[in-house]
Amino acid sequence: MVTLLLDSTRLEVVLSGTERLLSFRKGNVVIERPAISKVQLTDDAWTWLRGVPSPGTHVRGIAAMGTWRSAGGDDFAVIRRHRAGVVIDLEGHPEFQRIVITTRHGLALVQALRLDVADEAEAADVTEIAAKATRKPRQKRPASAPVPAAGV
């Protein structure tokens, strides 16, 4: 499963060695934050595929990884099985118009993108960013009164 790193200027889709091999890609996919126009959660990422893999790997219902070329533009996909995912629409990105990935951290990505992470010096996993934002400070419990001993 891909790792999503986010900082104040960019989102990076970090690919494992297997994902790089199957997607025929040497490096990670880097997206500048201003290029992200829309992020959508989806129950089945397969419905968002368009075009043909070029270069990429497609085993129907099992995996789709790589660049997908179509008349509508080039997309990058990392899809495994029929799992929930996220669709990221891009404007002005030099390579892709859309990123389609399966991840269980789609909601965390949406929450992290809404936050201003300017205070983060380096990229952090989106789940960590979302977790920091949703944590509430612990409230101290009031000291309970001592319970009197029975029979005294």
Short mmCIF file of N, CA and C in Angstrom, two decimals:
data_model
loop_
_atom_site.label_atom_id
_atom_site.label_comp_id
_atom_site.label_asym_id
_atom_site.label_seq_id
_atom_site.Cartn_x
_atom_site.Cartn_y
_atom_site.Cartn_z
N MET A 1 0.84 -1.18 0.00
CA MET A 1 0.00 0.00 0.00
C MET A 1 0.89 1.24 0.00
N VAL A 2 0.49 2.24 -0.76
CA VAL A 2 1.28 3.45 -0.87
C VAL A 2 1.29 4.22 0.45
N THR A 3 2.34 4.98 0.65
CA THR A 3 2.44 5.88 1.79
C THR A 3 2.26 7.29 1.26
N LEU A 4 1.46 8.09 1.95
CA LEU A 4 1.20 9.46 1.54
C LEU A 4 1.89 10.40 2.50
N LEU A 5 2.83 11.21 1.99
CA LEU A 5 3.53 12.19 2.81
C LEU A 5 3.09 13.58 2.38
N LEU A 6 2.86 14.44 3.36
CA LEU A 6 2.36 15.78 3.09
C LEU A 6 3.15 16.79 3.88
N ASP A 7 3.51 17.89 3.24
CA ASP A 7 4.08 19.03 3.96
C ASP A 7 3.37 20.28 3.44
N SER A 8 3.89 21.44 3.76
CA SER A 8 3.19 22.68 3.42
C SER A 8 3.18 22.96 1.93
N THR A 9 4.06 22.33 1.15
CA THR A 9 4.15 22.65 -0.27
C THR A 9 3.76 21.52 -1.20
N ARG A 10 3.80 20.26 -0.72
CA ARG A 10 3.55 19.18 -1.65
C ARG A 10 3.03 17.91 -0.98
N LEU A 11 2.42 17.07 -1.80
CA LEU A 11 1.98 15.75 -1.42
C LEU A 11 2.85 14.77 -2.20
N GLU A 12 3.37 13.77 -1.51
CA GLU A 12 4.21 12.78 -2.17
C GLU A 12 3.60 11.40 -1.99
N VAL A 13 3.39 10.71 -3.11
CA VAL A 13 2.90 9.34 -3.10
C VAL A 13 4.14 8.45 -3.15
N VAL A 14 4.48 7.86 -2.00
CA VAL A 14 5.69 7.05 -1.88
C VAL A 14 5.35 5.62 -2.27
N LEU A 15 6.05 5.10 -3.27
CA LEU A 15 5.79 3.76 -3.78
C LEU A 15 6.79 2.77 -3.21
N SER A 16 6.29 1.57 -2.90
CA SER A 16 7.18 0.49 -2.46
C SER A 16 7.94 -0.04 -3.68
N GLY A 17 8.90 -0.89 -3.45
CA GLY A 17 9.67 -1.47 -4.55
C GLY A 17 8.80 -2.23 -5.53
N THR A 18 7.85 -2.98 -5.02
CA THR A 18 6.94 -3.75 -5.88
C THR A 18 6.06 -2.80 -6.69
N GLU A 19 5.56 -1.75 -6.05
CA GLU A 19 4.72 -0.78 -6.75
C GLU A 19 5.51 -0.06 -7.83
N ARG A 20 6.76 0.25 -7.58
CA ARG A 20 7.59 0.88 -8.61
C ARG A 20 7.79 -0.06 -9.79
N LEU A 21 8.03 -1.32 -9.49
CA LEU A 21 8.24 -2.31 -10.54
C LEU A 21 6.99 -2.48 -11.40
N LEU A 22 5.83 -2.65 -10.76
CA LEU A 22 4.59 -2.88 -11.49
C LEU A 22 4.08 -1.63 -12.21
N SER A 23 4.45 -0.46 -11.72
CA SER A 23 4.00 0.78 -12.37
C SER A 23 5.03 1.30 -13.37
N PHE A 24 6.16 0.59 -13.49
CA PHE A 24 7.23 1.00 -14.40
C PHE A 24 7.68 2.43 -14.12
N ARG A 25 7.87 2.72 -12.85
CA ARG A 25 8.22 4.07 -12.42
C ARG A 25 9.46 4.02 -11.54
N LYS A 26 10.41 4.92 -11.80
CA LYS A 26 11.66 4.94 -11.03
C LYS A 26 11.52 5.65 -9.69
N GLY A 27 10.67 6.65 -9.63
CA GLY A 27 10.57 7.45 -8.41
C GLY A 27 9.14 7.60 -7.93
N ASN A 28 8.99 8.34 -6.87
CA ASN A 28 7.68 8.62 -6.29
C ASN A 28 6.95 9.66 -7.12
N VAL A 29 5.65 9.79 -6.89
CA VAL A 29 4.85 10.81 -7.57
C VAL A 29 4.77 12.00 -6.62
N VAL A 30 5.24 13.15 -7.08
CA VAL A 30 5.25 14.37 -6.27
C VAL A 30 4.23 15.35 -6.87
N ILE A 31 3.35 15.85 -6.01
CA ILE A 31 2.30 16.76 -6.42
C ILE A 31 2.41 18.03 -5.59
N GLU A 32 2.58 19.16 -6.24
CA GLU A 32 2.59 20.43 -5.53
C GLU A 32 1.16 20.72 -5.05
N ARG A 33 1.02 21.22 -3.83
CA ARG A 33 -0.33 21.44 -3.26
C ARG A 33 -1.22 22.34 -4.10
N PRO A 34 -0.69 23.41 -4.71
CA PRO A 34 -1.58 24.24 -5.53
C PRO A 34 -2.15 23.50 -6.75
N ALA A 35 -1.52 22.40 -7.18
CA ALA A 35 -2.00 21.63 -8.33
C ALA A 35 -3.21 20.76 -7.98
N ILE A 36 -3.47 20.54 -6.69
CA ILE A 36 -4.59 19.70 -6.28
C ILE A 36 -5.88 20.52 -6.35
N SER A 37 -6.78 20.11 -7.25
CA SER A 37 -8.03 20.86 -7.39
C SER A 37 -9.19 20.21 -6.65
N LYS A 38 -9.17 18.87 -6.51
CA LYS A 38 -10.27 18.20 -5.83
C LYS A 38 -9.80 16.84 -5.33
N VAL A 39 -10.30 16.44 -4.17
CA VAL A 39 -10.01 15.13 -3.60
C VAL A 39 -11.34 14.47 -3.27
N GLN A 40 -11.53 13.24 -3.79
CA GLN A 40 -12.78 12.52 -3.56
C GLN A 40 -12.48 11.14 -2.99
N LEU A 41 -13.30 10.73 -2.05
CA LEU A 41 -13.22 9.37 -1.53
C LEU A 41 -14.11 8.48 -2.40
N THR A 42 -13.70 7.23 -2.59
CA THR A 42 -14.47 6.30 -3.39
C THR A 42 -14.48 4.92 -2.74
N ASP A 43 -15.57 4.22 -2.89
CA ASP A 43 -15.67 2.86 -2.35
C ASP A 43 -14.95 1.85 -3.24
N ASP A 44 -14.88 2.13 -4.54
CA ASP A 44 -14.24 1.22 -5.47
C ASP A 44 -13.45 2.03 -6.50
N ALA A 45 -12.13 2.01 -6.36
CA ALA A 45 -11.28 2.82 -7.23
C ALA A 45 -11.29 2.35 -8.68
N TRP A 46 -11.68 1.10 -8.93
CA TRP A 46 -11.71 0.57 -10.30
C TRP A 46 -12.64 1.38 -11.19
N THR A 47 -13.70 1.93 -10.63
CA THR A 47 -14.67 2.68 -11.44
C THR A 47 -14.08 3.98 -11.98
N TRP A 48 -12.95 4.42 -11.45
CA TRP A 48 -12.33 5.66 -11.87
C TRP A 48 -11.26 5.49 -12.93
N LEU A 49 -10.92 4.25 -13.27
CA LEU A 49 -9.90 4.03 -14.31
C LEU A 49 -10.44 4.43 -15.67
N ARG A 50 -9.61 5.08 -16.44
CA ARG A 50 -9.98 5.42 -17.81
C ARG A 50 -8.76 5.24 -18.70
N GLY A 51 -8.97 4.77 -19.90
CA GLY A 51 -7.87 4.59 -20.83
C GLY A 51 -7.20 3.23 -20.72
N VAL A 52 -5.93 3.20 -21.14
CA VAL A 52 -5.16 1.97 -21.15
C VAL A 52 -3.84 2.18 -20.42
N PRO A 53 -3.31 1.12 -19.80
CA PRO A 53 -2.03 1.27 -19.11
C PRO A 53 -0.90 1.44 -20.12
N SER A 54 -0.10 2.48 -19.93
CA SER A 54 0.99 2.75 -20.86
C SER A 54 2.01 3.68 -20.24
N PRO A 55 3.03 3.29 -19.59
CA PRO A 55 3.33 1.93 -19.17
C PRO A 55 2.65 1.62 -17.85
N GLY A 56 2.36 0.37 -17.64
CA GLY A 56 1.73 -0.03 -16.40
C GLY A 56 1.33 -1.49 -16.42
N THR A 57 0.78 -1.94 -15.32
CA THR A 57 0.36 -3.32 -15.16
C THR A 57 -1.13 -3.35 -14.84
N HIS A 58 -1.84 -4.27 -15.51
CA HIS A 58 -3.28 -4.40 -15.27
C HIS A 58 -3.64 -5.88 -15.21
N VAL A 59 -4.04 -6.33 -14.05
CA VAL A 59 -4.58 -7.67 -13.86
C VAL A 59 -5.99 -7.45 -13.32
N ARG A 60 -6.98 -7.63 -14.18
CA ARG A 60 -8.36 -7.25 -13.88
C ARG A 60 -8.83 -7.76 -12.52
N GLY A 61 -9.30 -6.84 -11.68
CA GLY A 61 -9.81 -7.17 -10.37
C GLY A 61 -8.75 -7.39 -9.31
N ILE A 62 -7.49 -7.48 -9.70
CA ILE A 62 -6.41 -7.75 -8.76
C ILE A 62 -5.54 -6.50 -8.55
N ALA A 63 -4.99 -5.96 -9.64
CA ALA A 63 -4.10 -4.80 -9.52
C ALA A 63 -4.08 -3.99 -10.80
N ALA A 64 -3.98 -2.69 -10.62
CA ALA A 64 -3.78 -1.75 -11.73
C ALA A 64 -2.78 -0.72 -11.23
N MET A 65 -1.61 -0.69 -11.84
CA MET A 65 -0.56 0.23 -11.38
C MET A 65 0.16 0.82 -12.58
N GLY A 66 0.37 2.13 -12.52
CA GLY A 66 1.12 2.80 -13.56
C GLY A 66 0.37 3.96 -14.15
N THR A 67 0.83 4.38 -15.32
CA THR A 67 0.23 5.50 -16.05
C THR A 67 -0.87 4.97 -16.95
N TRP A 68 -2.02 5.62 -16.90
CA TRP A 68 -3.15 5.26 -17.74
C TRP A 68 -3.41 6.41 -18.70
N ARG A 69 -3.28 6.13 -19.99
CA ARG A 69 -3.45 7.17 -21.01
C ARG A 69 -4.85 7.11 -21.61
N SER A 70 -5.45 8.29 -21.75
CA SER A 70 -6.78 8.38 -22.37
C SER A 70 -6.91 9.72 -23.05
N ALA A 71 -8.00 9.89 -23.78
CA ALA A 71 -8.25 11.17 -24.44
C ALA A 71 -8.46 12.28 -23.42
N GLY A 72 -8.91 11.93 -22.21
CA GLY A 72 -9.16 12.92 -21.16
C GLY A 72 -7.89 13.36 -20.45
N GLY A 73 -6.79 12.67 -20.67
CA GLY A 73 -5.53 13.01 -20.02
C GLY A 73 -4.91 11.79 -19.36
N ASP A 74 -3.70 11.95 -18.88
CA ASP A 74 -2.99 10.85 -18.23
C ASP A 74 -3.31 10.80 -16.75
N ASP A 75 -3.52 9.58 -16.26
CA ASP A 75 -3.78 9.36 -14.84
C ASP A 75 -2.70 8.44 -14.30
N PHE A 76 -2.46 8.52 -13.00
CA PHE A 76 -1.57 7.57 -12.34
C PHE A 76 -2.41 6.77 -11.36
N ALA A 77 -2.27 5.44 -11.43
CA ALA A 77 -3.10 4.58 -10.59
C ALA A 77 -2.25 3.57 -9.83
N VAL A 78 -2.63 3.36 -8.57
CA VAL A 78 -2.13 2.25 -7.77
C VAL A 78 -3.36 1.68 -7.08
N ILE A 79 -3.93 0.65 -7.71
CA ILE A 79 -5.18 0.07 -7.23
C ILE A 79 -4.95 -1.40 -6.94
N ARG A 80 -5.37 -1.82 -5.77
CA ARG A 80 -5.29 -3.23 -5.37
C ARG A 80 -6.67 -3.70 -4.95
N ARG A 81 -7.08 -4.79 -5.55
CA ARG A 81 -8.37 -5.42 -5.25
C ARG A 81 -9.50 -4.38 -5.29
N HIS A 82 -10.64 -4.73 -4.74
CA HIS A 82 -11.78 -3.80 -4.71
C HIS A 82 -11.85 -3.18 -3.32
N ARG A 83 -10.99 -2.21 -3.10
CA ARG A 83 -10.91 -1.54 -1.81
C ARG A 83 -11.24 -0.07 -1.98
N ALA A 84 -11.51 0.55 -0.85
CA ALA A 84 -11.79 1.99 -0.86
C ALA A 84 -10.52 2.74 -1.26
N GLY A 85 -10.72 3.90 -1.82
CA GLY A 85 -9.56 4.68 -2.26
C GLY A 85 -9.86 6.16 -2.31
N VAL A 86 -8.97 6.85 -2.98
CA VAL A 86 -9.09 8.29 -3.10
C VAL A 86 -8.72 8.69 -4.54
N VAL A 87 -9.44 9.68 -5.06
CA VAL A 87 -9.20 10.21 -6.39
C VAL A 87 -8.79 11.67 -6.23
N ILE A 88 -7.62 12.01 -6.73
CA ILE A 88 -7.09 13.37 -6.61
C ILE A 88 -7.05 13.99 -8.00
N ASP A 89 -7.89 14.98 -8.24
CA ASP A 89 -7.89 15.70 -9.51
C ASP A 89 -6.84 16.80 -9.46
N LEU A 90 -6.09 16.94 -10.55
CA LEU A 90 -4.99 17.90 -10.60
C LEU A 90 -5.19 18.90 -11.73
N GLU A 91 -4.66 20.10 -11.52
CA GLU A 91 -4.64 21.12 -12.56
C GLU A 91 -3.23 21.69 -12.63
N GLY A 92 -2.64 21.66 -13.80
CA GLY A 92 -1.32 22.22 -13.98
C GLY A 92 -0.17 21.30 -13.60
N HIS A 93 -0.45 20.03 -13.34
CA HIS A 93 0.61 19.08 -13.02
C HIS A 93 1.28 18.68 -14.34
N PRO A 94 2.61 18.60 -14.36
CA PRO A 94 3.30 18.33 -15.63
C PRO A 94 3.07 16.92 -16.18
N GLU A 95 2.72 15.94 -15.34
CA GLU A 95 2.57 14.57 -15.81
C GLU A 95 1.13 14.08 -15.86
N PHE A 96 0.36 14.34 -14.81
CA PHE A 96 -0.93 13.69 -14.66
C PHE A 96 -2.07 14.68 -14.45
N GLN A 97 -3.27 14.22 -14.85
CA GLN A 97 -4.48 15.00 -14.56
C GLN A 97 -5.22 14.45 -13.36
N ARG A 98 -4.89 13.19 -13.01
CA ARG A 98 -5.61 12.57 -11.90
C ARG A 98 -4.75 11.46 -11.31
N ILE A 99 -4.87 11.29 -9.99
CA ILE A 99 -4.21 10.21 -9.26
C ILE A 99 -5.33 9.37 -8.64
N VAL A 100 -5.30 8.05 -8.87
CA VAL A 100 -6.29 7.15 -8.31
C VAL A 100 -5.54 6.09 -7.52
N ILE A 101 -5.76 6.05 -6.20
CA ILE A 101 -5.05 5.08 -5.37
C ILE A 101 -6.00 4.44 -4.37
N THR A 102 -5.72 3.19 -4.05
CA THR A 102 -6.46 2.55 -2.96
C THR A 102 -5.66 2.76 -1.69
N THR A 103 -6.34 3.23 -0.68
CA THR A 103 -5.72 3.46 0.62
C THR A 103 -6.79 3.49 1.69
N ARG A 104 -6.46 3.00 2.84
CA ARG A 104 -7.42 3.08 3.95
C ARG A 104 -7.30 4.43 4.66
N HIS A 105 -6.38 5.27 4.19
CA HIS A 105 -6.15 6.57 4.83
C HIS A 105 -6.71 7.73 4.00
N GLY A 106 -7.72 7.46 3.20
CA GLY A 106 -8.31 8.50 2.37
C GLY A 106 -8.90 9.63 3.17
N LEU A 107 -9.64 9.30 4.23
CA LEU A 107 -10.24 10.33 5.08
C LEU A 107 -9.16 11.16 5.77
N ALA A 108 -8.10 10.51 6.22
CA ALA A 108 -6.99 11.24 6.84
C ALA A 108 -6.33 12.19 5.84
N LEU A 109 -6.24 11.77 4.57
CA LEU A 109 -5.68 12.65 3.54
C LEU A 109 -6.54 13.89 3.36
N VAL A 110 -7.84 13.69 3.27
CA VAL A 110 -8.76 14.82 3.09
C VAL A 110 -8.64 15.78 4.27
N GLN A 111 -8.60 15.24 5.49
CA GLN A 111 -8.47 16.08 6.68
C GLN A 111 -7.13 16.81 6.69
N ALA A 112 -6.06 16.12 6.34
CA ALA A 112 -4.73 16.73 6.36
C ALA A 112 -4.60 17.83 5.30
N LEU A 113 -5.23 17.65 4.16
CA LEU A 113 -5.16 18.68 3.12
C LEU A 113 -5.92 19.94 3.51
N ARG A 114 -6.91 19.81 4.37
CA ARG A 114 -7.66 20.98 4.84
C ARG A 114 -6.87 21.79 5.85
N LEU A 115 -5.89 21.17 6.48
CA LEU A 115 -5.12 21.84 7.51
C LEU A 115 -3.98 22.65 6.91
N ASP A 116 -3.59 23.67 7.60
CA ASP A 116 -2.40 24.43 7.22
C ASP A 116 -1.23 23.79 7.95
N VAL A 117 -0.36 23.14 7.20
CA VAL A 117 0.77 22.45 7.82
C VAL A 117 2.06 23.25 7.64
N ALA A 118 1.95 24.56 7.67
CA ALA A 118 3.12 25.41 7.47
C ALA A 118 4.14 25.24 8.58
N ASP A 119 3.69 24.83 9.76
CA ASP A 119 4.63 24.68 10.86
C ASP A 119 5.42 23.37 10.77
N GLU A 120 5.06 22.48 9.84
CA GLU A 120 5.79 21.23 9.67
C GLU A 120 7.05 21.52 8.84
N ALA A 121 8.20 21.21 9.37
CA ALA A 121 9.46 21.47 8.68
C ALA A 121 9.70 20.45 7.57
N GLU A 122 9.25 19.21 7.78
CA GLU A 122 9.46 18.19 6.78
C GLU A 122 8.18 17.40 6.57
N ALA A 123 8.16 16.61 5.51
CA ALA A 123 6.97 15.85 5.17
C ALA A 123 6.65 14.83 6.26
N ALA A 124 5.35 14.67 6.51
CA ALA A 124 4.89 13.70 7.50
C ALA A 124 3.78 12.88 6.89
N ASP A 125 3.60 11.68 7.40
CA ASP A 125 2.53 10.80 6.94
C ASP A 125 1.19 11.47 7.22
N VAL A 126 0.26 11.37 6.27
CA VAL A 126 -1.03 12.06 6.43
C VAL A 126 -1.80 11.57 7.65
N THR A 127 -1.62 10.32 8.03
CA THR A 127 -2.33 9.81 9.20
C THR A 127 -1.83 10.48 10.46
N GLU A 128 -0.53 10.79 10.52
CA GLU A 128 0.02 11.48 11.69
C GLU A 128 -0.49 12.91 11.76
N ILE A 129 -0.56 13.59 10.61
CA ILE A 129 -1.04 14.97 10.58
C ILE A 129 -2.50 15.04 11.01
N ALA A 130 -3.32 14.13 10.48
CA ALA A 130 -4.74 14.12 10.84
C ALA A 130 -4.93 13.77 12.31
N ALA A 131 -4.11 12.86 12.81
CA ALA A 131 -4.22 12.46 14.21
C ALA A 131 -3.88 13.62 15.14
N LYS A 132 -2.86 14.40 14.79
CA LYS A 132 -2.49 15.56 15.61
C LYS A 132 -3.62 16.58 15.66
N ALA A 133 -4.29 16.75 14.53
CA ALA A 133 -5.36 17.75 14.46
C ALA A 133 -6.61 17.32 15.22
N THR A 134 -6.86 16.02 15.29
CA THR A 134 -8.08 15.57 15.95
C THR A 134 -7.89 15.26 17.42
N ARG A 135 -6.66 15.24 17.89
CA ARG A 135 -6.43 14.99 19.32
C ARG A 135 -6.93 16.16 20.14
N LYS A 136 -7.59 15.84 21.21
CA LYS A 136 -8.05 16.87 22.13
C LYS A 136 -7.18 16.82 23.37
N PRO A 137 -6.90 17.96 23.94
CA PRO A 137 -6.09 17.92 25.16
C PRO A 137 -6.82 17.16 26.25
N ARG A 138 -6.06 16.38 26.98
CA ARG A 138 -6.66 15.59 28.07
C ARG A 138 -7.07 16.51 29.20
N GLN A 139 -8.24 16.23 29.71
CA GLN A 139 -8.71 16.99 30.86
C GLN A 139 -8.42 16.17 32.11
N LYS A 140 -7.98 16.85 33.13
CA LYS A 140 -7.69 16.15 34.37
C LYS A 140 -8.99 15.78 35.05
N ARG A 141 -9.00 14.59 35.59
CA ARG A 141 -10.17 14.15 36.33
C ARG A 141 -10.17 14.83 37.70
N PRO A 142 -11.36 15.18 38.18
CA PRO A 142 -11.39 15.76 39.54
C PRO A 142 -11.01 14.68 40.55
N ALA A 143 -10.30 15.10 41.54
CA ALA A 143 -9.88 14.17 42.59
C ALA A 143 -11.11 13.64 43.28
N SER A 144 -11.18 12.34 43.42
CA SER A 144 -12.36 11.75 44.07
C SER A 144 -12.16 11.78 45.57
N ALA A 145 -13.28 11.93 46.26
CA ALA A 145 -13.24 11.95 47.73
C ALA A 145 -12.93 10.55 48.25
N PRO A 146 -12.18 10.45 49.32
CA PRO A 146 -11.90 9.11 49.84
C PRO A 146 -13.18 8.44 50.30
N VAL A 147 -13.26 7.14 50.05
CA VAL A 147 -14.42 6.36 50.43
C VAL A 147 -14.22 5.87 51.86
N PRO A 148 -15.21 6.14 52.76
CA PRO A 148 -15.05 5.69 54.14
C PRO A 148 -15.07 4.16 54.22
N ALA A 149 -14.29 3.62 55.12
CA ALA A 149 -14.22 2.17 55.31
C ALA A 149 -15.53 1.68 55.89
N ALA A 150 -15.93 0.50 55.50
CA ALA A 150 -17.19 -0.07 56.00
C ALA A 150 -17.07 -0.50 57.45
N GLY A 151 -18.11 -0.28 58.21
CA GLY A 151 -18.15 -0.69 59.61
C GLY A 151 -17.42 0.23 60.55
N VAL A 152 -16.98 1.38 60.14
CA VAL A 152 -16.28 2.28 61.05
C VAL A 152 -17.18 3.36 61.51
#
